Amino acid sequence: MAGSTAAKLGVIAGGGELPRRLVEICRARGRDVFVLALEGEAAPETVMGVSHAWCRMGAAAQGLKLLRDNGVGDLVIAGGVRRPSLITMRPDWRAAKFFAKVGYRMLGDDGLLSALAKELEAEGFHLIGAHELLDERASVPEGPLGRLKPSDDAMVDIARGIGIARAIGALDIGQAVVVQQGLVLGVEAIEGTDALLRRCAGLRREGPGGVLVKVSKPGQETRIDRPTIGPRTVRLVAEAGLQGIAVEAGSTLLLGRDEVIRAADAAGVFITGVHVT
Amino acid sequence: MAGSTAAKLGVIAGGGELPRRLVEICRARGRDVFVLALEGEAAPETVMGVSHAWCRMGAAAQGLKLLRDNGVGDLVIAGGVRRPSLITMRPDWRAAKFFAKVGYRMLGDDGLLSALAKELEAEGFHLIGAHELLDERASVPEGPLGRLKPSDDAMVDIARGIGIARAIGALDIGQAVVVQQGLVLGVEAIEGTDALLRRCAGLRREGPGGVLVKVSKPGQETRIDRPTIGPRTVRLVAEAGLQGIAVEAGSTLLLGRDEVIRAADAAGVFITGVHVT
């Protein structure tokens, strides 16, 4: 018998490099994989040389059929998705039924993802988190990752940042905040962490640079939307003149660990895992 | 006896048009006024033809002396200030003493303003709010101001926006939020409402436009930093593709009422005062 004994893995793929990393992991382990690539979100590289189909986000009936027809058992949702309005999404009957049940408009991202997770399980799929497939090198332990440690003033900003990030997370607004010398330079909403960092480059004050703090939302659906950092995060943090990055230890996905640490050390940026209660 | 019986008014002037409006009001009422214009913040027009001195923000001893030497009794702080880092501010001994007492770094804007208000009163000035000088045309009542009313879907976004704006206000982050179809497009931090609106122009989803919601922070020092809207707010809201503006009734400063209403009606934008508990 070729391949693994694990059920065939389905990957519902949004943007970024995470979905492709999951594909590579399956290949390395000889596990069958099928990618349902979301139109306008997944990168073409994600599906290269692997069994896949493209599907628009609103075409739920077609998507479910594709997953079933391709024998998917375990299912992972990975990568970024720019949440569209209902009109842009053009929901089919199956998606419309789901949205009518959960109330699209009044749900934040996290509420919607939790509802989606429940719905997919009710359809018979076994939903797993990307972190269950990645090895321990994709997780962030407590303490500094690279050569640099946060300064004392950065620690003060990190403490304030954690409080604020948890609060905006509890409101299901976003996961990230930038704090410099006690000032909140920016709060992440729908624009995402990259755009937050780009605008904070123009808002920084003189003196010691600020910090990016990124934590999971309280009560977040941890199988789908974990805080994630990668090489691009490090580059944008350096370009914004920040001193470093503090992420929640244990729950953050770290993509490209070696590259991230190398880039952070080269740019003089710290990355530290913090325990969040 | 020429002029009024009221004590001479001092205006500590930041950016925007509010300080000049206060000067005009004093003139119309024959009240003596002295403007302490903050360097880098107050517009040159603010001090035209009126008794004034320029002062940098960190020069507290000089500023207090100027106010005293010019016989100021009542004092109003008006206009926007981009809060600098301590280093940029170059505090003199008097400012440094104040910051050492209140702890600059750990205070949000509102905490700092409350402390500043107390300090100025301890120095013998009678601090008043700009709203006490403006007439009732500068306040926003409950309900629509212009021709247009919020649609039912806008009302849903307003409700969510109020909850979020109050929460970020309680954290002393900002006063404003933009919500479209239940999605939080952006949250105001140190960049201010204008910059928030400019970036939300690029984040809007298809379908009915969103709303700008702006409310006072819970426990805010209401004499200094009331939520304020004016003609520019209306223009930026229209350019961002939003349906309208909801502000806290009673506590918002409305600058240029006639112009604001005319611009809103012309752009098809609603402005409504909402009761916030």
JSON list of C-alpha atoms in Angstrom, two decimals, chain A residues 39-191:
[
{"chain": "A", "resi": 39, "resn": "GLU", "atom": "CA", "xyz": [-10.56, 32.06, -6.68]},
{"chain": "A", "resi": 40, "resn": "GLY", "atom": "CA", "xyz": [-8.96, 35.45, -6.23]},
{"chain": "A", "resi": 41, "resn": "GLU", "atom": "CA", "xyz": [-7.24, 34.34, -3.03]},
{"chain": "A", "resi": 42, "resn": "ALA", "atom": "CA", "xyz": [-5.03, 31.28, -3.55]},
{"chain": "A", "resi": 43, "resn": "ALA", "atom": "CA", "xyz": [-1.75, 31.77, -5.39]},
{"chain": "A", "resi": 44, "resn": "PRO", "atom": "CA", "xyz": [-1.24, 29.77, -8.63]},
{"chain": "A", "resi": 45, "resn": "GLU", "atom": "CA", "xyz": [1.89, 28.21, -7.06]},
{"chain": "A", "resi": 46, "resn": "THR", "atom": "CA", "xyz": [-0.29, 26.67, -4.38]},
{"chain": "A", "resi": 47, "resn": "VAL", "atom": "CA", "xyz": [-1.84, 24.15, -6.75]},
{"chain": "A", "resi": 48, "resn": "MET", "atom": "CA", "xyz": [1.14, 23.42, -9.02]},
{"chain": "A", "resi": 49, "resn": "GLY", "atom": "CA", "xyz": [1.49, 19.72, -9.69]},
{"chain": "A", "resi": 50, "resn": "VAL", "atom": "CA", "xyz": [-1.12, 18.70, -7.15]},
{"chain": "A", "resi": 51, "resn": "SER", "atom": "CA", "xyz": [-4.69, 17.44, -7.48]},
{"chain": "A", "resi": 52, "resn": "HIS", "atom": "CA", "xyz": [-6.92, 20.48, -7.21]},
{"chain": "A", "resi": 53, "resn": "ALA", "atom": "CA", "xyz": [-9.93, 22.49, -8.36]},
{"chain": "A", "resi": 54, "resn": "TRP", "atom": "CA", "xyz": [-10.67, 26.19, -8.28]},
{"chain": "A", "resi": 55, "resn": "CYS", "atom": "CA", "xyz": [-13.88, 27.37, -6.67]},
{"chain": "A", "resi": 56, "resn": "ARG", "atom": "CA", "xyz": [-15.31, 30.76, -5.89]},
{"chain": "A", "resi": 57, "resn": "MET", "atom": "CA", "xyz": [-16.02, 31.51, -2.27]},
{"chain": "A", "resi": 58, "resn": "GLY", "atom": "CA", "xyz": [-19.78, 31.75, -2.66]},
{"chain": "A", "resi": 59, "resn": "ALA", "atom": "CA", "xyz": [-20.11, 28.41, -4.50]},
{"chain": "A", "resi": 60, "resn": "ALA", "atom": "CA", "xyz": [-20.58, 26.27, -1.41]},
{"chain": "A", "resi": 61, "resn": "ALA", "atom": "CA", "xyz": [-22.57, 23.46, -3.03]},
{"chain": "A", "resi": 62, "resn": "GLN", "atom": "CA", "xyz": [-19.94, 23.01, -5.75]},
{"chain": "A", "resi": 63, "resn": "GLY", "atom": "CA", "xyz": [-17.14, 23.19, -3.19]},
{"chain": "A", "resi": 64, "resn": "LEU", "atom": "CA", "xyz": [-18.66, 20.55, -0.94]},
{"chain": "A", "resi": 65, "resn": "LYS", "atom": "CA", "xyz": [-19.26, 18.29, -3.94]},
{"chain": "A", "resi": 66, "resn": "LEU", "atom": "CA", "xyz": [-15.66, 18.68, -5.11]},
{"chain": "A", "resi": 67, "resn": "LEU", "atom": "CA", "xyz": [-14.35, 17.77, -1.65]},
{"chain": "A", "resi": 68, "resn": "ARG", "atom": "CA", "xyz": [-16.61, 14.69, -1.51]},
{"chain": "A", "resi": 69, "resn": "ASP", "atom": "CA", "xyz": [-15.95, 13.56, -5.08]},
{"chain": "A", "resi": 70, "resn": "ASN", "atom": "CA", "xyz": [-12.25, 13.71, -4.36]},
{"chain": "A", "resi": 71, "resn": "GLY", "atom": "CA", "xyz": [-12.56, 11.52, -1.30]},
{"chain": "A", "resi": 72, "resn": "VAL", "atom": "CA", "xyz": [-11.56, 14.11, 1.27]},
{"chain": "A", "resi": 73, "resn": "GLY", "atom": "CA", "xyz": [-11.84, 13.04, 4.91]},
{"chain": "A", "resi": 74, "resn": "ASP", "atom": "CA", "xyz": [-9.67, 15.39, 6.95]},
{"chain": "A", "resi": 75, "resn": "LEU", "atom": "CA", "xyz": [-10.03, 19.02, 6.01]},
{"chain": "A", "resi": 76, "resn": "VAL", "atom": "CA", "xyz": [-7.88, 22.05, 6.72]},
{"chain": "A", "resi": 77, "resn": "ILE", "atom": "CA", "xyz": [-8.67, 25.69, 5.95]},
{"chain": "A", "resi": 78, "resn": "ALA", "atom": "CA", "xyz": [-5.48, 27.66, 5.42]},
{"chain": "A", "resi": 79, "resn": "GLY", "atom": "CA", "xyz": [-4.33, 31.01, 4.12]},
{"chain": "A", "resi": 80, "resn": "GLY", "atom": "CA", "xyz": [-5.73, 34.49, 4.12]},
{"chain": "A", "resi": 81, "resn": "VAL", "atom": "CA", "xyz": [-9.10, 35.48, 2.75]},
{"chain": "A", "resi": 82, "resn": "ARG", "atom": "CA", "xyz": [-10.27, 39.05, 2.22]},
{"chain": "A", "resi": 83, "resn": "ARG", "atom": "CA", "xyz": [-13.74, 38.78, 3.56]},
{"chain": "A", "resi": 84, "resn": "PRO", "atom": "CA", "xyz": [-16.08, 40.01, 0.86]},
{"chain": "A", "resi": 85, "resn": "SER", "atom": "CA", "xyz": [-19.48, 41.57, 1.20]},
{"chain": "A", "resi": 86, "resn": "LEU", "atom": "CA", "xyz": [-22.41, 39.23, 0.55]},
{"chain": "A", "resi": 87, "resn": "ILE", "atom": "CA", "xyz": [-22.96, 40.87, -2.83]},
{"chain": "A", "resi": 88, "resn": "THR", "atom": "CA", "xyz": [-19.39, 40.30, -3.98]},
{"chain": "A", "resi": 89, "resn": "MET", "atom": "CA", "xyz": [-19.54, 36.73, -2.80]},
{"chain": "A", "resi": 90, "resn": "ARG", "atom": "CA", "xyz": [-22.62, 35.82, -4.89]},
{"chain": "A", "resi": 91, "resn": "PRO", "atom": "CA", "xyz": [-23.64, 32.98, -2.56]},
{"chain": "A", "resi": 92, "resn": "ASP", "atom": "CA", "xyz": [-25.21, 29.91, -4.19]},
{"chain": "A", "resi": 93, "resn": "TRP", "atom": "CA", "xyz": [-28.22, 28.25, -2.53]},
{"chain": "A", "resi": 94, "resn": "ARG", "atom": "CA", "xyz": [-26.01, 26.29, -0.14]},
{"chain": "A", "resi": 95, "resn": "ALA", "atom": "CA", "xyz": [-23.99, 29.31, 0.95]},
{"chain": "A", "resi": 96, "resn": "ALA", "atom": "CA", "xyz": [-27.15, 31.41, 1.22]},
{"chain": "A", "resi": 97, "resn": "LYS", "atom": "CA", "xyz": [-28.70, 28.75, 3.48]},
{"chain": "A", "resi": 98, "resn": "PHE", "atom": "CA", "xyz": [-25.64, 28.86, 5.70]},
{"chain": "A", "resi": 99, "resn": "PHE", "atom": "CA", "xyz": [-25.56, 32.66, 5.87]},
{"chain": "A", "resi": 100, "resn": "ALA", "atom": "CA", "xyz": [-29.28, 32.83, 6.57]},
{"chain": "A", "resi": 101, "resn": "LYS", "atom": "CA", "xyz": [-28.73, 30.48, 9.50]},
{"chain": "A", "resi": 102, "resn": "VAL", "atom": "CA", "xyz": [-25.73, 32.23, 11.02]},
{"chain": "A", "resi": 103, "resn": "GLY", "atom": "CA", "xyz": [-26.54, 35.83, 10.11]},
{"chain": "A", "resi": 104, "resn": "TYR", "atom": "CA", "xyz": [-23.61, 37.02, 7.99]},
{"chain": "A", "resi": 105, "resn": "ARG", "atom": "CA", "xyz": [-23.90, 40.69, 8.80]},
{"chain": "A", "resi": 106, "resn": "MET", "atom": "CA", "xyz": [-23.78, 40.52, 12.55]},
{"chain": "A", "resi": 107, "resn": "LEU", "atom": "CA", "xyz": [-20.84, 38.14, 12.74]},
{"chain": "A", "resi": 108, "resn": "GLY", "atom": "CA", "xyz": [-17.26, 39.23, 12.91]},
{"chain": "A", "resi": 109, "resn": "ASP", "atom": "CA", "xyz": [-14.63, 37.13, 11.21]},
{"chain": "A", "resi": 110, "resn": "ASP", "atom": "CA", "xyz": [-14.23, 34.84, 14.13]},
{"chain": "A", "resi": 111, "resn": "GLY", "atom": "CA", "xyz": [-17.93, 34.26, 14.63]},
{"chain": "A", "resi": 112, "resn": "LEU", "atom": "CA", "xyz": [-18.22, 33.41, 10.95]},
{"chain": "A", "resi": 113, "resn": "LEU", "atom": "CA", "xyz": [-15.26, 31.03, 11.01]},
{"chain": "A", "resi": 114, "resn": "SER", "atom": "CA", "xyz": [-16.60, 29.21, 14.05]},
{"chain": "A", "resi": 115, "resn": "ALA", "atom": "CA", "xyz": [-19.93, 28.78, 12.31]},
{"chain": "A", "resi": 116, "resn": "LEU", "atom": "CA", "xyz": [-18.18, 27.58, 9.16]},
{"chain": "A", "resi": 117, "resn": "ALA", "atom": "CA", "xyz": [-16.19, 25.03, 11.16]},
{"chain": "A", "resi": 118, "resn": "LYS", "atom": "CA", "xyz": [-19.39, 23.65, 12.69]},
{"chain": "A", "resi": 119, "resn": "GLU", "atom": "CA", "xyz": [-21.05, 23.51, 9.29]},
{"chain": "A", "resi": 120, "resn": "LEU", "atom": "CA", "xyz": [-18.20, 21.57, 7.69]},
{"chain": "A", "resi": 121, "resn": "GLU", "atom": "CA", "xyz": [-18.19, 19.07, 10.53]},
{"chain": "A", "resi": 122, "resn": "ALA", "atom": "CA", "xyz": [-21.95, 18.65, 10.16]},
{"chain": "A", "resi": 123, "resn": "GLU", "atom": "CA", "xyz": [-21.25, 17.85, 6.50]},
{"chain": "A", "resi": 124, "resn": "GLY", "atom": "CA", "xyz": [-19.08, 14.96, 7.68]},
{"chain": "A", "resi": 125, "resn": "PHE", "atom": "CA", "xyz": [-15.58, 16.38, 7.31]},
{"chain": "A", "resi": 126, "resn": "HIS", "atom": "CA", "xyz": [-13.04, 16.17, 10.07]},
{"chain": "A", "resi": 127, "resn": "LEU", "atom": "CA", "xyz": [-11.71, 19.70, 10.43]},
{"chain": "A", "resi": 128, "resn": "ILE", "atom": "CA", "xyz": [-8.14, 19.98, 11.63]},
{"chain": "A", "resi": 129, "resn": "GLY", "atom": "CA", "xyz": [-5.87, 22.97, 12.24]},
{"chain": "A", "resi": 130, "resn": "ALA", "atom": "CA", "xyz": [-2.84, 23.74, 10.09]},
{"chain": "A", "resi": 131, "resn": "HIS", "atom": "CA", "xyz": [-0.73, 23.64, 13.26]},
{"chain": "A", "resi": 132, "resn": "GLU", "atom": "CA", "xyz": [-1.55, 19.94, 13.63]},
{"chain": "A", "resi": 133, "resn": "LEU", "atom": "CA", "xyz": [0.18, 19.29, 10.30]},
{"chain": "A", "resi": 134, "resn": "LEU", "atom": "CA", "xyz": [3.14, 21.62, 10.72]},
{"chain": "A", "resi": 135, "resn": "ASP", "atom": "CA", "xyz": [6.02, 20.49, 12.92]},
{"chain": "A", "resi": 136, "resn": "GLU", "atom": "CA", "xyz": [7.14, 22.15, 16.13]},
{"chain": "A", "resi": 137, "resn": "ARG", "atom": "CA", "xyz": [9.40, 24.49, 14.16]},
{"chain": "A", "resi": 138, "resn": "ALA", "atom": "CA", "xyz": [6.26, 26.37, 13.14]},
{"chain": "A", "resi": 139, "resn": "SER", "atom": "CA", "xyz": [5.36, 27.17, 16.71]},
{"chain": "A", "resi": 140, "resn": "VAL", "atom": "CA", "xyz": [6.73, 30.03, 18.80]},
{"chain": "A", "resi": 141, "resn": "PRO", "atom": "CA", "xyz": [7.95, 29.24, 22.32]},
{"chain": "A", "resi": 142, "resn": "GLU", "atom": "CA", "xyz": [8.14, 31.81, 25.11]},
{"chain": "A", "resi": 143, "resn": "GLY", "atom": "CA", "xyz": [11.14, 34.13, 24.92]},
{"chain": "A", "resi": 144, "resn": "PRO", "atom": "CA", "xyz": [13.30, 35.56, 22.14]},
{"chain": "A", "resi": 145, "resn": "LEU", "atom": "CA", "xyz": [13.59, 33.60, 18.89]},
{"chain": "A", "resi": 146, "resn": "GLY", "atom": "CA", "xyz": [16.65, 35.21, 17.36]},
{"chain": "A", "resi": 147, "resn": "ARG", "atom": "CA", "xyz": [19.71, 37.02, 18.59]},
{"chain": "A", "resi": 148, "resn": "LEU", "atom": "CA", "xyz": [17.93, 40.11, 20.00]},
{"chain": "A", "resi": 149, "resn": "LYS", "atom": "CA", "xyz": [15.88, 40.57, 23.15]},
{"chain": "A", "resi": 150, "resn": "PRO", "atom": "CA", "xyz": [13.25, 43.25, 23.76]},
{"chain": "A", "resi": 151, "resn": "SER", "atom": "CA", "xyz": [14.57, 46.28, 25.64]},
{"chain": "A", "resi": 152, "resn": "ASP", "atom": "CA", "xyz": [12.95, 47.37, 28.91]},
{"chain": "A", "resi": 153, "resn": "ASP", "atom": "CA", "xyz": [10.94, 50.09, 27.16]},
{"chain": "A", "resi": 154, "resn": "ALA", "atom": "CA", "xyz": [9.84, 47.61, 24.50]},
{"chain": "A", "resi": 155, "resn": "MET", "atom": "CA", "xyz": [8.59, 45.34, 27.31]},
{"chain": "A", "resi": 156, "resn": "VAL", "atom": "CA", "xyz": [6.37, 48.17, 28.57]},
{"chain": "A", "resi": 157, "resn": "ASP", "atom": "CA", "xyz": [4.94, 48.65, 25.07]},
{"chain": "A", "resi": 158, "resn": "ILE", "atom": "CA", "xyz": [4.44, 44.89, 24.72]},
{"chain": "A", "resi": 159, "resn": "ALA", "atom": "CA", "xyz": [2.45, 44.80, 27.96]},
{"chain": "A", "resi": 160, "resn": "ARG", "atom": "CA", "xyz": [0.15, 47.59, 26.78]},
{"chain": "A", "resi": 161, "resn": "GLY", "atom": "CA", "xyz": [-0.07, 46.00, 23.34]},
{"chain": "A", "resi": 162, "resn": "ILE", "atom": "CA", "xyz": [-1.17, 42.65, 24.71]},
{"chain": "A", "resi": 163, "resn": "GLY", "atom": "CA", "xyz": [-3.99, 44.28, 26.67]},
{"chain": "A", "resi": 164, "resn": "ILE", "atom": "CA", "xyz": [-5.20, 46.18, 23.63]},
{"chain": "A", "resi": 165, "resn": "ALA", "atom": "CA", "xyz": [-4.82, 43.29, 21.19]},
{"chain": "A", "resi": 166, "resn": "ARG", "atom": "CA", "xyz": [-6.83, 41.02, 23.47]},
{"chain": "A", "resi": 167, "resn": "ALA", "atom": "CA", "xyz": [-9.55, 43.65, 23.80]},
{"chain": "A", "resi": 168, "resn": "ILE", "atom": "CA", "xyz": [-9.87, 44.27, 20.06]},
{"chain": "A", "resi": 169, "resn": "GLY", "atom": "CA", "xyz": [-9.72, 40.52, 19.57]},
{"chain": "A", "resi": 170, "resn": "ALA", "atom": "CA", "xyz": [-12.60, 40.04, 22.00]},
{"chain": "A", "resi": 171, "resn": "LEU", "atom": "CA", "xyz": [-14.57, 42.45, 19.80]},
{"chain": "A", "resi": 172, "resn": "ASP", "atom": "CA", "xyz": [-13.57, 40.33, 16.79]},
{"chain": "A", "resi": 173, "resn": "ILE", "atom": "CA", "xyz": [-11.94, 43.32, 15.10]},
{"chain": "A", "resi": 174, "resn": "GLY", "atom": "CA", "xyz": [-8.38, 42.11, 14.59]},
{"chain": "A", "resi": 175, "resn": "GLN", "atom": "CA", "xyz": [-5.36, 40.44, 16.16]},
{"chain": "A", "resi": 176, "resn": "ALA", "atom": "CA", "xyz": [-2.61, 43.03, 15.91]},
{"chain": "A", "resi": 177, "resn": "VAL", "atom": "CA", "xyz": [-1.64, 46.41, 17.34]},
{"chain": "A", "resi": 178, "resn": "VAL", "atom": "CA", "xyz": [1.41, 48.67, 17.09]},
{"chain": "A", "resi": 179, "resn": "VAL", "atom": "CA", "xyz": [2.50, 50.53, 20.24]},
{"chain": "A", "resi": 180, "resn": "GLN", "atom": "CA", "xyz": [5.39, 52.99, 20.54]},
{"chain": "A", "resi": 181, "resn": "GLN", "atom": "CA", "xyz": [6.34, 54.63, 23.84]},
{"chain": "A", "resi": 182, "resn": "GLY", "atom": "CA", "xyz": [2.89, 53.93, 25.20]},
{"chain": "A", "resi": 183, "resn": "LEU", "atom": "CA", "xyz": [1.10, 55.42, 22.18]},
{"chain": "A", "resi": 184, "resn": "VAL", "atom": "CA", "xyz": [-1.15, 53.20, 20.09]},
{"chain": "A", "resi": 185, "resn": "LEU", "atom": "CA", "xyz": [0.05, 53.97, 16.56]},
{"chain": "A", "resi": 186, "resn": "GLY", "atom": "CA", "xyz": [-2.43, 51.65, 14.93]},
{"chain": "A", "resi": 187, "resn": "VAL", "atom": "CA", "xyz": [-5.00, 48.92, 15.43]},
{"chain": "A", "resi": 188, "resn": "GLU", "atom": "CA", "xyz": [-5.61, 46.17, 12.89]},
{"chain": "A", "resi": 189, "resn": "ALA", "atom": "CA", "xyz": [-9.10, 45.78, 11.47]},
{"chain": "A", "resi": 190, "resn": "ILE", "atom": "CA", "xyz": [-10.02, 44.32, 8.09]},
{"chain": "A", "resi": 191, "resn": "GLU", "atom": "CA", "xyz": [-6.92, 45.72, 6.35]}
]
